[in-house]
CSV table of C-alpha atoms in Angstrom, one decimal:
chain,number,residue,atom,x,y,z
A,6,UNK,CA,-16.0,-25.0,-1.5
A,7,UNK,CA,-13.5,-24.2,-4.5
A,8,UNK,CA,-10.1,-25.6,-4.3
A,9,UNK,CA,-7.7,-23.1,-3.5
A,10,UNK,CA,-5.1,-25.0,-5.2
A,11,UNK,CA,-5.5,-27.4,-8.7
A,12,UNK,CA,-5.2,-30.9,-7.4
A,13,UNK,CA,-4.6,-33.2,-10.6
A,14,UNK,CA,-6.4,-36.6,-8.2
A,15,UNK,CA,-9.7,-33.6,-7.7
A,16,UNK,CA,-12.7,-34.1,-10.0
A,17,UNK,CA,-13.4,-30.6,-9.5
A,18,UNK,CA,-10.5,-29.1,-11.1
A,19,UNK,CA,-10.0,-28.4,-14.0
A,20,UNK,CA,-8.0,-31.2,-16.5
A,21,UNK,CA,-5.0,-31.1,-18.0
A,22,UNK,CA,-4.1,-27.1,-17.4
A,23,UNK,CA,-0.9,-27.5,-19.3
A,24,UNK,CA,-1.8,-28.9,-22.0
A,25,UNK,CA,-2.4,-27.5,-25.5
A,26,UNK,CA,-3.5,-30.2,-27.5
A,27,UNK,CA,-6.9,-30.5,-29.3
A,28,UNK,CA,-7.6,-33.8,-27.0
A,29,UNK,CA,-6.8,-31.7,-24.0
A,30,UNK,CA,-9.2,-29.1,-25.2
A,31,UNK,CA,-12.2,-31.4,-25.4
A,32,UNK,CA,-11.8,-33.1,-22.5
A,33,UNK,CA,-11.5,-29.5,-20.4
A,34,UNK,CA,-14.9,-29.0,-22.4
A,35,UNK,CA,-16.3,-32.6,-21.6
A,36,UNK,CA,-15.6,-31.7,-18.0
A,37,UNK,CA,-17.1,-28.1,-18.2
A,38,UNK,CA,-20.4,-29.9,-19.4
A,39,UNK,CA,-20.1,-32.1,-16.2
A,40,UNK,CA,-19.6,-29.4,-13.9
A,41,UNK,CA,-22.0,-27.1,-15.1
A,42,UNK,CA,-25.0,-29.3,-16.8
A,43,UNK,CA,-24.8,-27.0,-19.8
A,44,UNK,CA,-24.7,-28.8,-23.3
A,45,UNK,CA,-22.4,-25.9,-24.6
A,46,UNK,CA,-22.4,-26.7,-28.5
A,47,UNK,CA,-21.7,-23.8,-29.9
A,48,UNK,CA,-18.5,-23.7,-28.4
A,49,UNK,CA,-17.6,-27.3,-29.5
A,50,UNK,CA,-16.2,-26.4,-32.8
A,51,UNK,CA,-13.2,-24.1,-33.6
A,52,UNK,CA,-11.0,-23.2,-36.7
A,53,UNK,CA,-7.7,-22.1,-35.5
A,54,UNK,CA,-5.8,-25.0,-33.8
A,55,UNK,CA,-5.6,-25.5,-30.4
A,56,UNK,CA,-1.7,-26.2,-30.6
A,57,UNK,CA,-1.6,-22.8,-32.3
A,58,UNK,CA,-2.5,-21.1,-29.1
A,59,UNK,CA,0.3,-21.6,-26.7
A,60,UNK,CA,0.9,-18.4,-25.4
A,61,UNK,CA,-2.1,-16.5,-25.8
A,62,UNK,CA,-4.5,-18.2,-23.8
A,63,UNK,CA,-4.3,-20.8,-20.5
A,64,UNK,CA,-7.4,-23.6,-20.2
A,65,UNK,CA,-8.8,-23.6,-23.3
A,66,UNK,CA,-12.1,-24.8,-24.2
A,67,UNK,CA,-13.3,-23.2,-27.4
A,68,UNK,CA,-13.8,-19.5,-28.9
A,69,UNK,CA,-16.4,-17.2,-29.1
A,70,UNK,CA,-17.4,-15.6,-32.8
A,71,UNK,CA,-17.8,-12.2,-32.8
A,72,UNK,CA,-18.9,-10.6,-36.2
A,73,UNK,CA,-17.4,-8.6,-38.0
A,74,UNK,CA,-18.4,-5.2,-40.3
A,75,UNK,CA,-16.6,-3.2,-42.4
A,76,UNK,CA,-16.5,0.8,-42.0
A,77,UNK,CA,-15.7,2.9,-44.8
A,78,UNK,CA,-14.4,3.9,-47.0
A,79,UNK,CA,-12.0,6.9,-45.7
A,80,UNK,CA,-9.9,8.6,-47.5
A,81,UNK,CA,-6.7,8.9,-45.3
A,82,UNK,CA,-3.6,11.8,-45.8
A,83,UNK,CA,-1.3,11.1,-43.3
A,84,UNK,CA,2.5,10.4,-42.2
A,85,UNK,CA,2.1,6.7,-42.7
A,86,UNK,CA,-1.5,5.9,-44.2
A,87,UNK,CA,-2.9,7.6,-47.6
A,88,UNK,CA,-5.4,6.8,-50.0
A,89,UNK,CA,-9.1,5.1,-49.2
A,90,UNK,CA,-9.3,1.9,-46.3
A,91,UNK,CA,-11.8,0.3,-44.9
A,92,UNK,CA,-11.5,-0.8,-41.0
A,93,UNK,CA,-12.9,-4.2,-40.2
A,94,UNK,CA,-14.9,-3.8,-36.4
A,95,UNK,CA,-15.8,-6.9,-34.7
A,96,UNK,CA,-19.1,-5.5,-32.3
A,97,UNK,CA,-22.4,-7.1,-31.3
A,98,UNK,CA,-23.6,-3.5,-31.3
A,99,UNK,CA,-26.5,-2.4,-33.9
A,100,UNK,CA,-25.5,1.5,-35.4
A,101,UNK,CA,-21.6,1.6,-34.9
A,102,UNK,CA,-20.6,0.9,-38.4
A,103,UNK,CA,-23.3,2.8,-40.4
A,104,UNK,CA,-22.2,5.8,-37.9
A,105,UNK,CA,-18.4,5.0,-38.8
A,106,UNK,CA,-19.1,4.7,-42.3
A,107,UNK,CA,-20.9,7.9,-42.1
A,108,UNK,CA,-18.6,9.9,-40.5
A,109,UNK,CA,-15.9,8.5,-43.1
A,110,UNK,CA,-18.6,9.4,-46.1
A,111,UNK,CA,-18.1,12.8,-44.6
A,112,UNK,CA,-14.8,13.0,-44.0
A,113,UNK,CA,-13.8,11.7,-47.5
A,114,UNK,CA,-16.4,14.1,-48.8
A,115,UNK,CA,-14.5,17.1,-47.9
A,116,UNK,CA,-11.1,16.1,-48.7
A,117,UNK,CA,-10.1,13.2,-46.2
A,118,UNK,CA,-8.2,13.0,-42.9
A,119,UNK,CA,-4.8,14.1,-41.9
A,120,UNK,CA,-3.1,11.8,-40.0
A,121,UNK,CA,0.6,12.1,-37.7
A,122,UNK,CA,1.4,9.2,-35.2
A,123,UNK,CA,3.9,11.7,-32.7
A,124,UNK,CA,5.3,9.0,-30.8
A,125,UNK,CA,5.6,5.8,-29.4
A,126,UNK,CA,6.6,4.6,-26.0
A,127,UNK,CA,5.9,2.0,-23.2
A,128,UNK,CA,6.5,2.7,-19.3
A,129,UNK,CA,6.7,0.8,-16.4
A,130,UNK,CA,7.2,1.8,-13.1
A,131,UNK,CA,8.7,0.0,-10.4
A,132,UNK,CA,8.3,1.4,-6.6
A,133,UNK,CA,11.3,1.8,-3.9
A,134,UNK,CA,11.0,2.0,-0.5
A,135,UNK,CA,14.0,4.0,1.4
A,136,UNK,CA,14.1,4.1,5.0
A,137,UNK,CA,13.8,7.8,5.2
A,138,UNK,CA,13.0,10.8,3.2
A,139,UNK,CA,16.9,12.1,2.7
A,140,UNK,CA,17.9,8.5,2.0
A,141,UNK,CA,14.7,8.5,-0.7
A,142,UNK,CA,16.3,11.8,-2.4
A,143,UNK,CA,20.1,10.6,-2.5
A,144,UNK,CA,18.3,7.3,-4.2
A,145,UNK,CA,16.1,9.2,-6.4
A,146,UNK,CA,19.4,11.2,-7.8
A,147,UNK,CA,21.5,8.1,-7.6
A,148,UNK,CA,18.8,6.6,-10.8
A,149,UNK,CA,19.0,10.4,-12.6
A,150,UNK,CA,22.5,10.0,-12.8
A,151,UNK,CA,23.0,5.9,-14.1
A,152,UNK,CA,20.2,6.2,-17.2
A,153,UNK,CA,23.4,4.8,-19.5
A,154,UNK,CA,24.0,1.8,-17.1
A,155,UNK,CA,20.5,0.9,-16.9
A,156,UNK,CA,19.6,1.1,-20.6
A,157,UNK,CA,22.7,-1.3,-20.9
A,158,UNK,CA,21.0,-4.0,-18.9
A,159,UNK,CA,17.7,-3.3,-20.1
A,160,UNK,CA,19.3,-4.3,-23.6
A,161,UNK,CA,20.2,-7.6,-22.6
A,162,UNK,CA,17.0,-9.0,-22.1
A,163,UNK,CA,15.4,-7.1,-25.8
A,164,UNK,CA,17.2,-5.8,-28.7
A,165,UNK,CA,13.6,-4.4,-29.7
A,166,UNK,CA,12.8,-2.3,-26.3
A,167,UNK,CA,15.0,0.4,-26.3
A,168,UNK,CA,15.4,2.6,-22.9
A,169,UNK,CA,15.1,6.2,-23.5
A,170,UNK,CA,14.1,7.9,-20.3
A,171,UNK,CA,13.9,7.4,-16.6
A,172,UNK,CA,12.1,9.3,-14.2
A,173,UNK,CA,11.8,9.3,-10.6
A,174,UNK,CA,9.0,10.3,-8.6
A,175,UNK,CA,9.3,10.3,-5.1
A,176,UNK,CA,6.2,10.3,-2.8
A,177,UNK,CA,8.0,10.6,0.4
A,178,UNK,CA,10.2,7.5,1.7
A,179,UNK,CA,8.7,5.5,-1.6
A,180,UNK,CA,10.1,6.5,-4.9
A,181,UNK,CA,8.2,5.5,-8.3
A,182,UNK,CA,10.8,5.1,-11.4
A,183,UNK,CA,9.1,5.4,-14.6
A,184,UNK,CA,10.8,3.7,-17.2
A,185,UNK,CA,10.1,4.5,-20.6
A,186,UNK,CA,10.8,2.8,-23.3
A,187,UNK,CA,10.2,2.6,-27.4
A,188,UNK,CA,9.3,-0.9,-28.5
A,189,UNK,CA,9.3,-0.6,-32.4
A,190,UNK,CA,5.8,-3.0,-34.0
A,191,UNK,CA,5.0,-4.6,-30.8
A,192,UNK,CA,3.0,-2.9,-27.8
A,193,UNK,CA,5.1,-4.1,-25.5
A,194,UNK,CA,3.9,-4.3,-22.0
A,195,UNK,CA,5.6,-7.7,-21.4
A,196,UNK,CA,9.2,-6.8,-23.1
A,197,UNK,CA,9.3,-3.7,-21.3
A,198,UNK,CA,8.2,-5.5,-17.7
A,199,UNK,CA,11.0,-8.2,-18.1
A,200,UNK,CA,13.6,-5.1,-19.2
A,201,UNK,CA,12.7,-3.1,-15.9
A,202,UNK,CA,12.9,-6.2,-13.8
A,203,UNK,CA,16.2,-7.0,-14.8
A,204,UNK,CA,17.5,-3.3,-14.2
A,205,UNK,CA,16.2,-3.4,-11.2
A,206,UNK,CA,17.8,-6.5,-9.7
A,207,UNK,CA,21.3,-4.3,-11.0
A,208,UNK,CA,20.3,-1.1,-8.9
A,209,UNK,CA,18.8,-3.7,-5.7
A,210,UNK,CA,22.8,-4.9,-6.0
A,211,UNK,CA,24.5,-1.6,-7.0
A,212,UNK,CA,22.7,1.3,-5.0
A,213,UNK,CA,23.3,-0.7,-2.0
A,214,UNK,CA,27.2,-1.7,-2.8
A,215,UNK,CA,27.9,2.1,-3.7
A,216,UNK,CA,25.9,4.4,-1.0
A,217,UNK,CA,25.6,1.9,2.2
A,218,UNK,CA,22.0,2.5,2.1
A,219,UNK,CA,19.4,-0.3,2.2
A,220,UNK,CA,16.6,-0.5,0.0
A,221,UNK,CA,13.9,-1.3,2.8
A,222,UNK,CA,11.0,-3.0,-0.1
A,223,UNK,CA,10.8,-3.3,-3.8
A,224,UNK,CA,8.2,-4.5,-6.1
A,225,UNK,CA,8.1,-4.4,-10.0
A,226,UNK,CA,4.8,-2.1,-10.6
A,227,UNK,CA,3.8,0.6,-7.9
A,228,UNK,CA,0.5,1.7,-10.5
A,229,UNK,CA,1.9,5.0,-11.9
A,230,UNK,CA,2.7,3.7,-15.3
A,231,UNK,CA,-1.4,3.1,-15.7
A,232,UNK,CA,-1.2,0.4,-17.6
A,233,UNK,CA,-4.8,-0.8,-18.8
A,234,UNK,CA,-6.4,2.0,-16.5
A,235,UNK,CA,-7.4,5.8,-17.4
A,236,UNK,CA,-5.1,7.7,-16.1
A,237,UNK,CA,-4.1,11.7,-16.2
A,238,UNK,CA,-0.7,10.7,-16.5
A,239,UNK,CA,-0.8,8.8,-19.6
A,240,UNK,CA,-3.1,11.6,-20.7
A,241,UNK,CA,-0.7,14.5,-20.1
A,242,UNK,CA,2.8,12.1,-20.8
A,243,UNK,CA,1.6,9.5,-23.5
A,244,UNK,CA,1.9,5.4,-23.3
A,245,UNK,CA,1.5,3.4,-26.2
A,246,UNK,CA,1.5,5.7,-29.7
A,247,UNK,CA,0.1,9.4,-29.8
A,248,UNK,CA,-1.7,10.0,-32.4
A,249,UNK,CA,-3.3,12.8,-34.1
A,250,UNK,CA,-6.3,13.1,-36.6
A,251,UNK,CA,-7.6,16.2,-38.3
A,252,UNK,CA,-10.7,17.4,-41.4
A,253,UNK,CA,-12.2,19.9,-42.2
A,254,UNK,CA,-16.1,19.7,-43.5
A,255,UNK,CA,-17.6,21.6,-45.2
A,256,UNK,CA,-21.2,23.0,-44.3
A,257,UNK,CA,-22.6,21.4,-47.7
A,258,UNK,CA,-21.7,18.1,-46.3
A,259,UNK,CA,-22.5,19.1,-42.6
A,260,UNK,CA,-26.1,19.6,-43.8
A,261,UNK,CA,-26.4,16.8,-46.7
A,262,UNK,CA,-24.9,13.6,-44.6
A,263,UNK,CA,-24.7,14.8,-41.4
A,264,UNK,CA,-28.0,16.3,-41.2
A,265,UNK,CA,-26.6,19.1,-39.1
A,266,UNK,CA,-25.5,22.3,-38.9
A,267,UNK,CA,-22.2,23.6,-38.1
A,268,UNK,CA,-24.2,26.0,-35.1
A,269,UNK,CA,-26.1,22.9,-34.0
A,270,UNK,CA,-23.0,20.9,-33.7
A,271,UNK,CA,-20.5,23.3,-32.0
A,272,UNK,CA,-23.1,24.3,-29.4
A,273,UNK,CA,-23.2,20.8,-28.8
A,274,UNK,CA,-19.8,20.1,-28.7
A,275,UNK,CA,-19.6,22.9,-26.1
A,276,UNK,CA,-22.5,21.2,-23.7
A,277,UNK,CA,-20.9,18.0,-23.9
A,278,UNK,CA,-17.3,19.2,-23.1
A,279,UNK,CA,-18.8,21.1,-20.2
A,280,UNK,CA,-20.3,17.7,-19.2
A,281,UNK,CA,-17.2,16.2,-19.5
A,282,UNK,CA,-15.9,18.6,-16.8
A,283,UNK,CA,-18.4,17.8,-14.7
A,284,UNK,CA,-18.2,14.2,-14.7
A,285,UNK,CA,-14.6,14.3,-14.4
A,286,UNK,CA,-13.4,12.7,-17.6
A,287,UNK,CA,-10.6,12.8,-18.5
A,288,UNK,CA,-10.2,14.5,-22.1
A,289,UNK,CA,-13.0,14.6,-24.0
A,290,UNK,CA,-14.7,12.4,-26.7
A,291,UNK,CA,-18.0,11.5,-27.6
A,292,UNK,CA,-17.8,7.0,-28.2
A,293,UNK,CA,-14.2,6.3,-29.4
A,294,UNK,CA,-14.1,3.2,-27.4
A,295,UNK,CA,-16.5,1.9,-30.0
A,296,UNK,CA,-13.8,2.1,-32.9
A,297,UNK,CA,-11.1,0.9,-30.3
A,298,UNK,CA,-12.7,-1.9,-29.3
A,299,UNK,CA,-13.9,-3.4,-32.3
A,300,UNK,CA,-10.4,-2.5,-34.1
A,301,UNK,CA,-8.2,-4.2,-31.6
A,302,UNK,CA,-10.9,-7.2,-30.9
A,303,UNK,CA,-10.5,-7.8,-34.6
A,304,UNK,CA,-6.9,-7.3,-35.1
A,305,UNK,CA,-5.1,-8.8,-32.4
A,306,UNK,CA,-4.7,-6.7,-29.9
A,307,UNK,CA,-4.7,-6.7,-26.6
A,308,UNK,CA,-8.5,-6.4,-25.3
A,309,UNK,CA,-7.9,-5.3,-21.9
A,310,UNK,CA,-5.9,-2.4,-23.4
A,311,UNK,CA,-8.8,-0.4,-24.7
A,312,UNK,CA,-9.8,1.3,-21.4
A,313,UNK,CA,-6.2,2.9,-21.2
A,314,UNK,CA,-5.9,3.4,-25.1
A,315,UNK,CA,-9.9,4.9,-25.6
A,316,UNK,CA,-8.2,7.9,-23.7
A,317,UNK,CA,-9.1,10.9,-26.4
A,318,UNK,CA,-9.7,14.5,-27.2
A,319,UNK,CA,-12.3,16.2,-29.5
A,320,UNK,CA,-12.0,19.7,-30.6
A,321,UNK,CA,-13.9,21.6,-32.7
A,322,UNK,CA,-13.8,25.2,-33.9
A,323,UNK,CA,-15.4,27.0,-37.0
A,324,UNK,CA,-13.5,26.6,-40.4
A,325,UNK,CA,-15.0,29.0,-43.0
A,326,UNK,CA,-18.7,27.3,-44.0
A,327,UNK,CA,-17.6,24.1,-42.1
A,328,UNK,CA,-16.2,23.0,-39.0
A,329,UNK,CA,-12.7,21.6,-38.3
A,330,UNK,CA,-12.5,18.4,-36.2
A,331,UNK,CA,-9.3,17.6,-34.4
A,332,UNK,CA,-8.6,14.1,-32.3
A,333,UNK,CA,-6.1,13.6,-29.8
A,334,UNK,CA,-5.4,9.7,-29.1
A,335,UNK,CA,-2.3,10.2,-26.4
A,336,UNK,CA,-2.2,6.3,-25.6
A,337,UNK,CA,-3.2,4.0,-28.3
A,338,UNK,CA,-1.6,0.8,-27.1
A,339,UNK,CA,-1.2,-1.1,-30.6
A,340,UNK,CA,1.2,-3.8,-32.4
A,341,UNK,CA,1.7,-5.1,-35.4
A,342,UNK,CA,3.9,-8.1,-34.4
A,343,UNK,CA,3.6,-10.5,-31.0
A,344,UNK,CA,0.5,-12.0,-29.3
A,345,UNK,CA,-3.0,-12.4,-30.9
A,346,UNK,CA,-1.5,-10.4,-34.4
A,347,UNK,CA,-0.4,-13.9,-35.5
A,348,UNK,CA,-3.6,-15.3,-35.2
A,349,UNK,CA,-4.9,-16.6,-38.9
A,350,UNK,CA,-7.9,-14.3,-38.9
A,351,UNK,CA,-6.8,-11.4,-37.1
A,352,UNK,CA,-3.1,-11.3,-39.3
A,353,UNK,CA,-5.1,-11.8,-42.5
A,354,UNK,CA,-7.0,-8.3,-42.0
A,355,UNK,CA,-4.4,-6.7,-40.4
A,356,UNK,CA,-2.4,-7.5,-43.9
A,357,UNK,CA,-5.8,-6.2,-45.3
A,358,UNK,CA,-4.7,-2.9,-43.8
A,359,UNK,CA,-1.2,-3.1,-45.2
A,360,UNK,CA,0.1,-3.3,-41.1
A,361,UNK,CA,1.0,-7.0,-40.6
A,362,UNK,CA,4.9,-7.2,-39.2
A,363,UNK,CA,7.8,-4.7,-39.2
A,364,UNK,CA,6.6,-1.2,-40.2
A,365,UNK,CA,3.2,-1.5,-39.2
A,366,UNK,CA,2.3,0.1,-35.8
A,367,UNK,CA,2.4,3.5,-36.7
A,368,UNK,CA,0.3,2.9,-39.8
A,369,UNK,CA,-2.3,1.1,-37.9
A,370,UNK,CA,-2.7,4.1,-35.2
A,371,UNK,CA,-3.5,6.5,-37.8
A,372,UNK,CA,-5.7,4.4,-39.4
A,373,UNK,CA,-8.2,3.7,-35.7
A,374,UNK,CA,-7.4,7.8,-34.8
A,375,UNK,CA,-9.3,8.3,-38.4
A,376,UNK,CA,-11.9,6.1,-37.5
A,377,UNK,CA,-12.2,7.5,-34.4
A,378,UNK,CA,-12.5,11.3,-35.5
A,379,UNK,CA,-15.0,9.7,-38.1
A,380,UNK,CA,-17.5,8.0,-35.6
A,381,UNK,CA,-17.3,11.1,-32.9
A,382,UNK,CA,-18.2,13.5,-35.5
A,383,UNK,CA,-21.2,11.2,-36.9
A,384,UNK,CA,-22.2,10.0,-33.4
A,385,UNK,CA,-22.2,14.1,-32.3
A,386,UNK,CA,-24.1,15.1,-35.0
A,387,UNK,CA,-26.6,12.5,-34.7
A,388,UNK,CA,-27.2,14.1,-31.2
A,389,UNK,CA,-27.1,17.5,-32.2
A,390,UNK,CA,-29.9,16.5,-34.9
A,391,UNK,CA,-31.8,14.5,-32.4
A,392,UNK,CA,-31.9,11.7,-34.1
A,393,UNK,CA,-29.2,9.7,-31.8
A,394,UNK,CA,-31.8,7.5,-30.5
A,395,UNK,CA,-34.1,7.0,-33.9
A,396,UNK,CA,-30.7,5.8,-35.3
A,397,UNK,CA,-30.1,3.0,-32.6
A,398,UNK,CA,-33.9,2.1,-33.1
A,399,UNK,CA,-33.8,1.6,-36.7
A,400,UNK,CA,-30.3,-0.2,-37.2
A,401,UNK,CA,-30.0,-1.5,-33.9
A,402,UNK,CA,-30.0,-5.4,-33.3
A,403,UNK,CA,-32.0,-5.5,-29.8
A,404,UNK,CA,-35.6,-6.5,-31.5
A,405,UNK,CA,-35.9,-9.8,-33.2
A,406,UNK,CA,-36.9,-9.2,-37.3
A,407,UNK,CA,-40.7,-8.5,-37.8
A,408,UNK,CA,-41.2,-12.6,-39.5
A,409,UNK,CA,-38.2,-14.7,-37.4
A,410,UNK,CA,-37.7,-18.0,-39.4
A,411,UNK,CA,-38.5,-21.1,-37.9
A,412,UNK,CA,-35.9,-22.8,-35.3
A,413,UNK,CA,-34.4,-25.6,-37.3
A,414,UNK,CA,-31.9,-28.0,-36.4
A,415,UNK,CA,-28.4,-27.3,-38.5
A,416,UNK,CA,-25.9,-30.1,-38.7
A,417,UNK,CA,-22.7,-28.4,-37.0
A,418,UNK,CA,-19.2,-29.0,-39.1
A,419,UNK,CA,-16.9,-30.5,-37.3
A,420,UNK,CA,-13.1,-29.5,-37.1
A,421,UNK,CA,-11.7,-30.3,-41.4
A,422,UNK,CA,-15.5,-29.8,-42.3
A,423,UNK,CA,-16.7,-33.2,-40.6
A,424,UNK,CA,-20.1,-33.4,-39.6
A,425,UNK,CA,-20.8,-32.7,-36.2
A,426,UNK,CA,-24.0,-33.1,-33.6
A,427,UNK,CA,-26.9,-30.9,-34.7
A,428,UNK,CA,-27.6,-27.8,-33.2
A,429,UNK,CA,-30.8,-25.7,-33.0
A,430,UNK,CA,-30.3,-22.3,-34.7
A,431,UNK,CA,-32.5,-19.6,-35.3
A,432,UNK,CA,-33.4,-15.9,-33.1
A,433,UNK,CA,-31.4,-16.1,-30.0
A,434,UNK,CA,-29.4,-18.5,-30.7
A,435,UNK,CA,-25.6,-19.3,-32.1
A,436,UNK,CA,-24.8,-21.3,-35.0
A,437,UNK,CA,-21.6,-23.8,-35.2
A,438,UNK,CA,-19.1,-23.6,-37.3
């Protein structure tokens, strides 16, 4: 039976939840090893203190290492990114950056990628319940008309989430408010919840006081503002930065590193968006999740975020010789500033990029909408070639080498570079450190 509530005098649960020391840390792992019998070594050792971590993680016991590759280079034109970059993606997936890096040889090739981040903004939507449907109107009017008063008390809690729209959606007696808000570098999902639950404690007070009319139930997020899910309205109405990313190729490069043709490809560009129909996705890409992922997992960002931000659209249409790509990114949930950016390996290649602190969020979603047009157009072309799957055989990491070296015992560094208990390494397994 698991506890249902953590019981500091129960064995079974789990020590010292509070605490962010390095002592604290080891003995949650010492237990772990108890519990589950498991020797867990490669997760003994870490590099970034555990006193550093308050705030971005609850229970620690260690940290995973996910490699990292470099994609590139592109050669960016855009609002807030030109010249050449590279774009580190942490993935345990063979293929995705030699695609990347071939879809940026090709983009770079034939004169770079245009880049424009539209705009930024960050809802939330907190849910009313009315006790009729003419009460629900007069409420959902009353909001319209008090957008100044409400961006007032949103502004106490953050100087850095600014109010700039409200919107009320009423689905009979219950009425949705989307708030929306621009929050600057940060992404700002937890500035923006504590802004709208402030407001809304003034309109639980006011509405009531000015109309004699009860708000019946309340809660802080009714699920319309789709955060971390896929949703048509953050398609159609944006969360997080839109961004936009456009090239043309030329057929020379079509045909000498894509090893297409620009017939080949659009035909199968059309398939796939007629499969996309059919399946019922919403927009229309080929893999950006793979760019997504592996930028935000190596930059800081919020993980869960990808599903909402790997919202895209592909279009392509002839261009002379060539083809012109086009990519649509209408919810890239990114910052430059707050939670796992300050991290000492994510900050230093986000400073890499030139987007660590202030200025940078705008620069870093053009930079992962290139990347992204640049691995859809490589990734599509590889199918419209047929030679998607001999790719993913040849560079893919799912078959041990041909000659594995022998499993060896490694001393593992302890934390400062002490030595620490040996650990077997070799094919299938990880390696301290």
């Amino acid at each position: 039976m698991c506890p249902t509530e953590p019981d500091p005098g129960d064995m079974s649960a789990i020590p010292e939840r509070d605490s962010h020391t390095e002592a604290a840390r080891r003995r949650r792992l010492d237990w772990l090893r108890t519990q589950a019998g498991a020797p867990l070594t490669p997760v003994q050792y870490m590099r970034t203190r555990a006193e550093d971590l308050v705030g971005n993680v609850e229970n620690l016991i260690g940290a995973v290492e996910v490699p990292v590759g470099l994609a590139g280079p592109l050669a960016f034109s855009g609002t807030h990114v030109s010249g050449c970059l590279y774009a580190p993606l942490a993935t345990t997936e063979g293929a995705l950056v030699a695609s990347a890096s071939r879809g940026a040889t090709a983009l770079s090739q034939s004169g770079g990628v245009r880049t424009h981040a539209v705009a930024q903004v960050m809802t939330r939507a907190p849910v009313f319940q009315l006790g009729s449907l003419d009460r629900a109107a007069a409420f959902a009017e009353w909001i319209s008309e008090r957008v100044a008063q409400l961006r007032a008390q949103a502004a106490q809690i953050s100087g850095h989430a600014v109010l700039v729209n409200i919107r009320p959606v009423m689905t009979g007696r219950t009425v949705h408010v989307v708030f929306s808000y621009e929050t600057g570098d940060a992404a700002g999902q937890n500035m923006t919840s504590a802004c709208t639950w402030h407001a809304c404690q003034w309109i639980l007070t006011r509405f009531p006081a000015e109309t004699a009319t009860d708000i019946v139930r309340f809660r802080v997020e009714g699920n319309l503002s789709g955060d971390k899910k896929v949703t048509y309205h953050s398609f159609l109405n944006g969360r997080g930065t839109r961004v936009v990313a456009e090239a043309e190729v030329s057929a020379d490069v079509l045909g000498g590193v894509l090893k297409t043709t620009r017939d080949r490809l659009l035909e199968t560009h059309r398939f796939q968006r007629g499969g996309a129909v059919h399946g019922g996705m919403v927009g229309n890409d080929i893999c950006i999740a793979n760019v997504i992922g592996g930028m935000f997992t190596a930059l800081g960002q919020d993980i869960a975020s990808v599903h909402e931000s790997s919202l895209g659209h592909l279009e392509l249409e002839a261009a002379g010789d060539g083809v012109r790509a086009t990519m649509v990114l209408p919810a890239l949930i990114v910052g430059t500033v707050g939670g796992g950016t300050r991290l000492p390996a994510q900050h230093a290649l986000l400073d890499m990029l030139g987007c660590a602190g202030p200025g940078g969020a705008p620069r870093l979603a053009e930079i992962i909408a290139g990347f992204a047009l640049a691995l859809d157009l490589s990734t599509l072309s590889a199918v419209s070639a047929d030679e998607f799957v001999a790719a993913h055989e040849r560079l893919g990491r799912n078959r041990p080498p041909a000659s594995a070296p022998a499993r060896t015992e490694t001393p593992v560094p302890g934390p400062g570079g002490r030595p620490g208990t040996a650990a077997p390494t070799g094919p299938g397994r990880f390696r301290g450190g």
